[in-house]
Coordinates of C-alpha atoms in Angstrom, one line a residue:
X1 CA 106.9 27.5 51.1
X2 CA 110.5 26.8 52.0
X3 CA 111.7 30.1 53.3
X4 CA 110.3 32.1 56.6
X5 CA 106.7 31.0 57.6
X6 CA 104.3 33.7 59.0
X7 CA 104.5 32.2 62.5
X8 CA 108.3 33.0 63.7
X9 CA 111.8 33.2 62.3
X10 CA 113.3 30.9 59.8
X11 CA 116.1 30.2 57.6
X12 CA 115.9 33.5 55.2
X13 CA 115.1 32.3 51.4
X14 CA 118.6 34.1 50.7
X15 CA 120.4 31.9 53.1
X16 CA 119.0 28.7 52.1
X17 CA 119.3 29.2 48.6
X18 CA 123.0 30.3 49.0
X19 CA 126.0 28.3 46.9
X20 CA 128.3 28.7 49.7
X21 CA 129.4 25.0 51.4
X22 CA 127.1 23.6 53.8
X23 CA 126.7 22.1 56.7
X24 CA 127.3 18.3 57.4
X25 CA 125.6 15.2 58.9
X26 CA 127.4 12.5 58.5
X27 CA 125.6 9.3 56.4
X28 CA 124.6 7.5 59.9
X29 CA 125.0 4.1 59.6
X30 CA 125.6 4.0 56.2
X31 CA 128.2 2.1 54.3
X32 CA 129.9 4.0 51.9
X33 CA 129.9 2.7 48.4
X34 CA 132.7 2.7 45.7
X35 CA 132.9 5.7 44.3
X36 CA 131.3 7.8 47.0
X37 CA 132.4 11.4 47.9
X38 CA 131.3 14.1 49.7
X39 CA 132.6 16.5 46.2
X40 CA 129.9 17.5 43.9
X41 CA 130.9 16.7 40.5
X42 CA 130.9 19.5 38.3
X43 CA 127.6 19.6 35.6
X44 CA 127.5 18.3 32.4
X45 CA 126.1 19.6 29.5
X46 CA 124.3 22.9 30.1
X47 CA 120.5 22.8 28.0
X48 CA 119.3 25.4 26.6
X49 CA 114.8 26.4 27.9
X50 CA 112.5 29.1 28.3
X51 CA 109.7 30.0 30.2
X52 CA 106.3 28.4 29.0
X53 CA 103.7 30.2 30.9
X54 CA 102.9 30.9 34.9
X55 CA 101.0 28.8 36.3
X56 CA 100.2 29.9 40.0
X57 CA 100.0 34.1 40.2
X58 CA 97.0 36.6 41.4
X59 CA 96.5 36.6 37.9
X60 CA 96.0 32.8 37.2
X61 CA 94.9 31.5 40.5
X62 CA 93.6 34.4 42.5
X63 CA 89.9 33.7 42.0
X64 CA 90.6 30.0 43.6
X65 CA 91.9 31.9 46.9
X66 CA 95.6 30.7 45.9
X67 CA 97.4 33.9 44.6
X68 CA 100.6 33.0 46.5
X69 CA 101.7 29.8 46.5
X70 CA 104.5 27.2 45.3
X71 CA 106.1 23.5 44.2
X72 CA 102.8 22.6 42.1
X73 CA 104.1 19.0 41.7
X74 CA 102.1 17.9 38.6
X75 CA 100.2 14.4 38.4
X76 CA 97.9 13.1 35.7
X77 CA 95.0 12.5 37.6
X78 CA 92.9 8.8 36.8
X79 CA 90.4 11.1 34.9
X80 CA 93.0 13.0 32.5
X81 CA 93.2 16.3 34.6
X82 CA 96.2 17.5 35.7
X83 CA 96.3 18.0 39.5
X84 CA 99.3 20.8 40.5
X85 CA 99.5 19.9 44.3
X86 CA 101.2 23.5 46.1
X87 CA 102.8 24.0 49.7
X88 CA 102.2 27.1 51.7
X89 CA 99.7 28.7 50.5
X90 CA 98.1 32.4 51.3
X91 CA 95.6 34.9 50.1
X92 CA 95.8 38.3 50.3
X93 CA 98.7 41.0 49.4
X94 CA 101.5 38.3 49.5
X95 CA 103.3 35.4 51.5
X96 CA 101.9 35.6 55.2
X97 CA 98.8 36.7 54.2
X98 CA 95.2 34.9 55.9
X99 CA 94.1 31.9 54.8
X100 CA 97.7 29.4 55.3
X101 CA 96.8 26.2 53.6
X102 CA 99.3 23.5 53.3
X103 CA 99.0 21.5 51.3
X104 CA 96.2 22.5 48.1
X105 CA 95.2 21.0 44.8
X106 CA 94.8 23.4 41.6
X107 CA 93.6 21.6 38.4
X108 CA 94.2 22.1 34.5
X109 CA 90.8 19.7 32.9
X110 CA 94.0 19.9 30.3
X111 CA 96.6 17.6 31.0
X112 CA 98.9 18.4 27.6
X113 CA 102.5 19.8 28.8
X114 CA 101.4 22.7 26.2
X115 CA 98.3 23.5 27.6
X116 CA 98.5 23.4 31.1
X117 CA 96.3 26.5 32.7
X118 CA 94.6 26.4 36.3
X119 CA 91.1 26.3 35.5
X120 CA 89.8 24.7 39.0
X121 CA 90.3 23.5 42.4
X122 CA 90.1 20.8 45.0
X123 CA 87.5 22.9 47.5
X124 CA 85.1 23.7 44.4
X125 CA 85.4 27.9 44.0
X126 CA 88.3 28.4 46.7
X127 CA 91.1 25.8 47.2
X128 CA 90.8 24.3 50.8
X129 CA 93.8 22.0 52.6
X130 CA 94.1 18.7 51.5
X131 CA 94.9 17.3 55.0
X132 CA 93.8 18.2 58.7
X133 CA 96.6 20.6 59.0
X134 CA 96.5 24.1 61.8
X135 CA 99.9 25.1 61.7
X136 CA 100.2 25.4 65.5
X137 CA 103.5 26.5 66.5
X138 CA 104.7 27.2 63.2
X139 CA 104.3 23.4 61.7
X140 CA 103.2 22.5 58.2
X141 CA 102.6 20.1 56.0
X142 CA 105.1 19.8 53.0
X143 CA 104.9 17.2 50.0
X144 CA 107.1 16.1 48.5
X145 CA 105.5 13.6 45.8
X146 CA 102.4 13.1 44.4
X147 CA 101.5 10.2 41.9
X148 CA 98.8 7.6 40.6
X149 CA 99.4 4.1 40.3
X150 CA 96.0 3.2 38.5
X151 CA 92.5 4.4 39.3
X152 CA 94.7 5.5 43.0
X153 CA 96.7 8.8 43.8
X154 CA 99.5 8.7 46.7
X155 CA 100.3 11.6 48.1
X156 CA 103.7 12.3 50.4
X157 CA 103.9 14.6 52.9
X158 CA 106.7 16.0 55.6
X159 CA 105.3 17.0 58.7
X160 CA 106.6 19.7 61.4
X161 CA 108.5 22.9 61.7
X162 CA 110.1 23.9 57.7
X163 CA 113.5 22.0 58.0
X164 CA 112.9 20.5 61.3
X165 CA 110.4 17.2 60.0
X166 CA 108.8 15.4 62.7
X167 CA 107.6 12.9 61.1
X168 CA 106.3 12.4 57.4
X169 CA 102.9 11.1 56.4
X170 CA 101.7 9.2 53.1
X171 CA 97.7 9.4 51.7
X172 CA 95.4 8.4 48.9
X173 CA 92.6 9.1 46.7
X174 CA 90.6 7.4 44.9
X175 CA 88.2 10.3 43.4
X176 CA 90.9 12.4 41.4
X177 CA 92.5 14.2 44.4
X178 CA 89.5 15.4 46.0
X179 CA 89.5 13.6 48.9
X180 CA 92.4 11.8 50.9
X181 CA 93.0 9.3 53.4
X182 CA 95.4 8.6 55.9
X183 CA 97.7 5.6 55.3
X184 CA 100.9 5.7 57.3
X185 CA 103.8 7.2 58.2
X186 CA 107.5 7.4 59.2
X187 CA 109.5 8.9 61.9
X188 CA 111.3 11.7 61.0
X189 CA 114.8 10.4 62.0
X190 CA 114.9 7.3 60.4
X191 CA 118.1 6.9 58.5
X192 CA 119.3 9.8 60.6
X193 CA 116.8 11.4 58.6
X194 CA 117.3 10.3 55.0
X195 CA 114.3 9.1 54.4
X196 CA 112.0 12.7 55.5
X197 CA 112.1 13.7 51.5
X198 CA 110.5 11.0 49.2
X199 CA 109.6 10.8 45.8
X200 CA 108.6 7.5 43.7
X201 CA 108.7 6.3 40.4
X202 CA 106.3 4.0 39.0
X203 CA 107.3 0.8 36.9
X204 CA 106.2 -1.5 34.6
X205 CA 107.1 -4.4 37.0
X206 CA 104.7 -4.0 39.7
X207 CA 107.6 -2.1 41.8
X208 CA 107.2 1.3 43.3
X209 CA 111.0 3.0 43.5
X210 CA 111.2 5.3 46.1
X211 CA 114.6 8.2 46.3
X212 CA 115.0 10.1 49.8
X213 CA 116.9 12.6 51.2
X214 CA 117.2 14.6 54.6
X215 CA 114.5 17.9 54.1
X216 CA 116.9 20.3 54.9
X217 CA 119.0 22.5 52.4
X218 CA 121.5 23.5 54.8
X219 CA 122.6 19.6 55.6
X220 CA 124.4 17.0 53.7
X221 CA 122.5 14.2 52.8
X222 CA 122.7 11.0 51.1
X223 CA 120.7 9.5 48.7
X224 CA 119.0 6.2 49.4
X225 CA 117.0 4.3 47.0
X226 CA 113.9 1.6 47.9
X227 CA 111.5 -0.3 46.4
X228 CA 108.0 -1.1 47.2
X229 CA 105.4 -3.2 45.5
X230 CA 102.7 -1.3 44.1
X231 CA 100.0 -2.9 46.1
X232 CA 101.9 -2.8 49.8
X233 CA 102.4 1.3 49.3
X234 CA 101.2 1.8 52.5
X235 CA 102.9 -0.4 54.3
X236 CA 105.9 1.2 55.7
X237 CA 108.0 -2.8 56.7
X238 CA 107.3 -3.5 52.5
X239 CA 110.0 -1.0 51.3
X240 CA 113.0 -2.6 50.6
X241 CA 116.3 -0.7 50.9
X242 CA 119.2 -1.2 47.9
X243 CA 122.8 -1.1 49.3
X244 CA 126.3 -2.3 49.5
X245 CA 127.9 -5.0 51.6
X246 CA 130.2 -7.5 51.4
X247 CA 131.5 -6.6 48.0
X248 CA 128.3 -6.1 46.3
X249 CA 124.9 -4.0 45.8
X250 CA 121.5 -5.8 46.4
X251 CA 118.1 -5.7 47.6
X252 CA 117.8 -6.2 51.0
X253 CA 121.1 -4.9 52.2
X254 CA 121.6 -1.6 54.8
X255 CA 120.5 1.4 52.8
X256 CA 123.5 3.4 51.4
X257 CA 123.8 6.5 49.3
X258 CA 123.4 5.7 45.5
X259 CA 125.5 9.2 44.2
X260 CA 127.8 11.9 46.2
X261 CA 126.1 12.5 49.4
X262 CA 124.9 16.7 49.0
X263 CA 122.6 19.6 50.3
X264 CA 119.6 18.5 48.2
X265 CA 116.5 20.8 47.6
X266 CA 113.2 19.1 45.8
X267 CA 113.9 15.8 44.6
X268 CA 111.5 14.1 41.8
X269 CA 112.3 10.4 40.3
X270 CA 110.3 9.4 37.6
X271 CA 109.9 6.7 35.1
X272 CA 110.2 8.1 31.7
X273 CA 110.7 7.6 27.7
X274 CA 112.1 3.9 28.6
X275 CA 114.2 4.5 31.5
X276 CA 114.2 6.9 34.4
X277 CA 114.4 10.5 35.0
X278 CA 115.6 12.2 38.4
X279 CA 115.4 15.9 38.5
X280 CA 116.4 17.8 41.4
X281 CA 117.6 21.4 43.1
X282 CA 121.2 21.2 44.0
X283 CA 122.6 23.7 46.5
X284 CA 126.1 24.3 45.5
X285 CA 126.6 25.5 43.7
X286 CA 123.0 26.6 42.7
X287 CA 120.9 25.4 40.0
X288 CA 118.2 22.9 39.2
X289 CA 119.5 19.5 37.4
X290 CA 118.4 16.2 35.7
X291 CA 119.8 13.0 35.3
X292 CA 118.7 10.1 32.9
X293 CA 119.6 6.4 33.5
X294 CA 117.9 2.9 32.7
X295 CA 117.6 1.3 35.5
X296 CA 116.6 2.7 39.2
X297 CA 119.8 1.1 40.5
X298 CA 122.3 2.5 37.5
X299 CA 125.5 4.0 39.0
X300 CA 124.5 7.5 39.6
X301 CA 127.7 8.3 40.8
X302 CA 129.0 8.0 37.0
X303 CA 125.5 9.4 35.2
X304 CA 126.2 12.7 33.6
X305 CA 124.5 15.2 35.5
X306 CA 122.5 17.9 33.1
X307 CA 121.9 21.1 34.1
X308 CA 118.4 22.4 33.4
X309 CA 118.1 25.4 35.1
X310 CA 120.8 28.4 36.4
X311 CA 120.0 31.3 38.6
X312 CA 120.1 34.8 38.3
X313 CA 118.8 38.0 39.8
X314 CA 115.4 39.7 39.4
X315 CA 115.0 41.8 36.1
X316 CA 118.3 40.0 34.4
X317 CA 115.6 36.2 33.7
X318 CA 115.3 34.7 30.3
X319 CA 116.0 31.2 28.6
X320 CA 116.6 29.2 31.6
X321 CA 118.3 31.2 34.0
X322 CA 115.7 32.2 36.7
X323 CA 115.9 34.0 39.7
X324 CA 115.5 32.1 43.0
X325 CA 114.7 28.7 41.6
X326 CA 113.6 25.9 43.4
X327 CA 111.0 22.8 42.8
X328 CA 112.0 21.8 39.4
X329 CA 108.8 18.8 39.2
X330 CA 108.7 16.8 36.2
X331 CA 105.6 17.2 34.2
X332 CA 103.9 14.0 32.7
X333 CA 103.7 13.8 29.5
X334 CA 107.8 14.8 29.1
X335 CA 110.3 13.1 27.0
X336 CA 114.4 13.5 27.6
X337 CA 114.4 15.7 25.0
X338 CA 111.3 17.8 25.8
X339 CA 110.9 18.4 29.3
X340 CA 108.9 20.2 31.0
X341 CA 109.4 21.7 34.6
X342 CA 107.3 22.9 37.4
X343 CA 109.7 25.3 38.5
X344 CA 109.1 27.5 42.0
X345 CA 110.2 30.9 42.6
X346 CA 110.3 32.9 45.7
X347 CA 112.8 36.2 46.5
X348 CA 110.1 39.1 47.9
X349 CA 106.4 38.9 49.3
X350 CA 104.8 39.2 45.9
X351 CA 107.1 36.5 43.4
X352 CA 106.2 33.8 45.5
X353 CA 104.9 31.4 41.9
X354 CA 104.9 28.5 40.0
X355 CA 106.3 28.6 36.7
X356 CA 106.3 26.0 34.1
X357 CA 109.7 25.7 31.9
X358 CA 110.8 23.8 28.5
X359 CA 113.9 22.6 28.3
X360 CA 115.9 21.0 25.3
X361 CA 119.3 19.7 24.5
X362 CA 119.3 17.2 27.3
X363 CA 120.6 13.5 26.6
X364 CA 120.4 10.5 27.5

C-alpha cells in the first residue's frame, strides 16, 4: 500500500500521485553521464489497452482473507503457477481494516496471461505474511521484485516506515513461494538511497541485472544498473555497479544514473522477446511507461519511452486510461507487442485492487 497506513499519517495517495514537480536529492556521489538531465523527456508513442479482468477484489480474493490489497507482482512459479505477490494487505470493510499483512502470496494453478484468476493462497484457506513482519510503529514490508532463477524464487523487500526505508531485505524459496528464507540485506542509504527499490532481470548469460531507485515518489532519483551472477544473488559484495569514468561506461566503475534522473514509482526490468523490457510509474507528469532495448546497458537516455497507461478520474476509465494507477508489473508470458500489466489502483477505502491490463501498439 503506498498511500496512508492504518498506524499514523502519511503522504495522502492524492499527493503522491500528483504531476506537479517534485522534490530533489541530488545523485550523491554520482557522476553524471553524457546526456544526463534532470528534464523528463516527453513520451513517445501513446499504445492503445484495455482492461483484462480484476485480479485482487472482495469478489475474487475475499474468501483467501485478501479483499484489499495491491502491486500483485506476477512470477511463474518452478511448478507452472503463477504466484501474484501483494503489499499491504487487509480484511474487512476496506484499507485499515484487521488482519495487516505485508507481504502475501495469491496463486492462479494457471499461468497463461489470458487466464490468470486467484484460485489459492500461500497460508492454505487464508493468505498469511510471507515474512516475520508486526508493523510496530507503522513499519512494513514492501517488495519490490519477485523472480525465479530455476527450481529458486528471490524475493525483494523494502523495509520501514512507507517512504522512509530502513533497510531492504532479499529471500528465497525453494517450494513455489510457500516458504522463504532470509538471505541478506542492504542499508537503506546506500547510494544516498538509490539502491532501496530493486528489480532484476534474468539472462541467458548466467548474469542477474539488477535497476534501483530511491522508494520515495516525492524525490528525485537516479537510476543505477548492476549485475550479479546468478549463483552469488545473495551476496550483497557480488553486485557489480555499471558507470562512467574517465571517458567511458564499464563494469566496475562508481554507479551512475543510466536515463534522466526522476520521481520514480514501481520499477520492473525484465528480460523479454530477445531483449529487455523496463516498465515503470513515472510521476510527472503521471502515467505508467515501458521501454524496450537490447542490451541492459543500451543508452536509455535515447530509448523511446512508450506510454502504456494514462490517468483519469473515477467513473470516466476505459481503454487504458485508469484512475489512480500505480504498479504497472510485467506479466510472464508477454511479448513487446502483447503485454500484459499488473496494474494497482488505489483513490478511496474500497478501490484499493489489482487489475490486470493488455496493451498493444508498443515497439521496439
Amino acid at each position: 500500500m503506498h498511500g496512508p497506513t492504518p498506524s499514523g499519517p502519511r503522504p495522502s495517495r492524492r499527493a503522491l500521485l500528483r504531476g506537479a514537480a517534485g522534490g530533489g536529492l541530488a545523485l550523491t556521489g554520482l557522476a553524471a553521464a553524457p546526456g544526463a538531465s534532470a528534464t523528463t523527456r516527453a513520451p513517445g508513442a501513446r499504445a492503445t489497452g484495455a482492461k483484462v479482468r480484476d485480479l485482487t477484489g472482495p469478489a475474487q480474493t475475499g474468501r483467501f482473507g485478501a479483499p484489499w490489497t495491491d502491486l500483485g507482482i506476477p512470477v511463474r512459479c518452478p511448478d507452472g503457477s503463477m504466484l501474484l505477490v501483494c503489499g499491504d494487505t487487509f480484511d474487512g470493510g476496506g484499507v485499515g481494516g484487521p488482519d495487516w499483512r505485508s507481504p502475501v502470496g495469491l496463486r492462479s494453478s494457471n499461468a497463461d496471461p489470458a487466464a490468470l484468476s486467484v484460485d489459492g493462497c500461500v497460508g492454505g484457506g487464508r493468505a498469511v505474511g510471507l515474512v516475520p513482519e508486526g508493523h510496530e510503529g507503522g513499519t512494513t514490508a514492501i517488495p519490490s521484485d519477485v523472480f525465479t532463477v530455476g527450481s529458486t524464487m528471490y524475493m525483494h523487500l523494502m523495509r520501514g516506515v512507507i517512504y522512509r526505508t530502513h533497510h531492504s531485505d532479499f529471500w528465497r524459496s525453494d517450494d513455489n513461494g510457500e516458504t522463504w528464507q532470509y538471505l541478506c540485506q542492504w542499508p537503506g542509504d546506500q547510494y544516498g538511497g538509490q539502491f532501496q527499490q530493486k528489480t532484476y532481470a534474468v539472462a541467458d548469460d548466467g548474469y542477474c541485472y539488477v535497476l534501483s531507485t530511491v522508494f520515495n515518489r516525492d524525490i528525485t532519483s537516479g537510476l543505477l544498473l548492476h549485475r550479479v551472477r546468478q549463483d552469488a544473488l545473495g551476496n550483497p559484495a557480488a553486485y557489480e555497479p555499471w558507470g562512467y569514468a574517465g571517458g567511458a561506461w564499464a563494469w566496475g566503475k562508481p554507479p551512475t544514473t543510466v536515463t534522466a534522473a526522476r520521481r520514480w514509482g514501481e520499477i520492473c526490468f525484465r528480460a523479454m522477446d530477445g531483449g529487455y523490457a523496463l516498465s515503470w510509474l513515472n510521476m510527472a507528469p503521471l502515467d505508467l511507461r515501458a521501454q524496450f532495448f537490447p542490451l541492459p546497458t543500451s543508452d536509455l537516455f535515447t530509448t523511446p519511452e512508450q506510454t502504456t497507461i494514462v490517468p483519469t478520474v473515477p467513473g470516466r476509465e476505459g481503454g487504458n486510461a485508469v484512475a489512480s494507477p500505480y504498479g504497472g508489473f510485467i506479466v510472464p508470458g508477454s511479448a513487446v507487442g502483447d503485454l500484459h500489466l499488473a496494474v494497482s489502483q488505489w483513490y478511496d477505502a474500497q478501490n484499493y485492487r489489482v487489475m490486470q491490463y493488455r496493451i498493444n501498439g508498443l515497439t521496439r
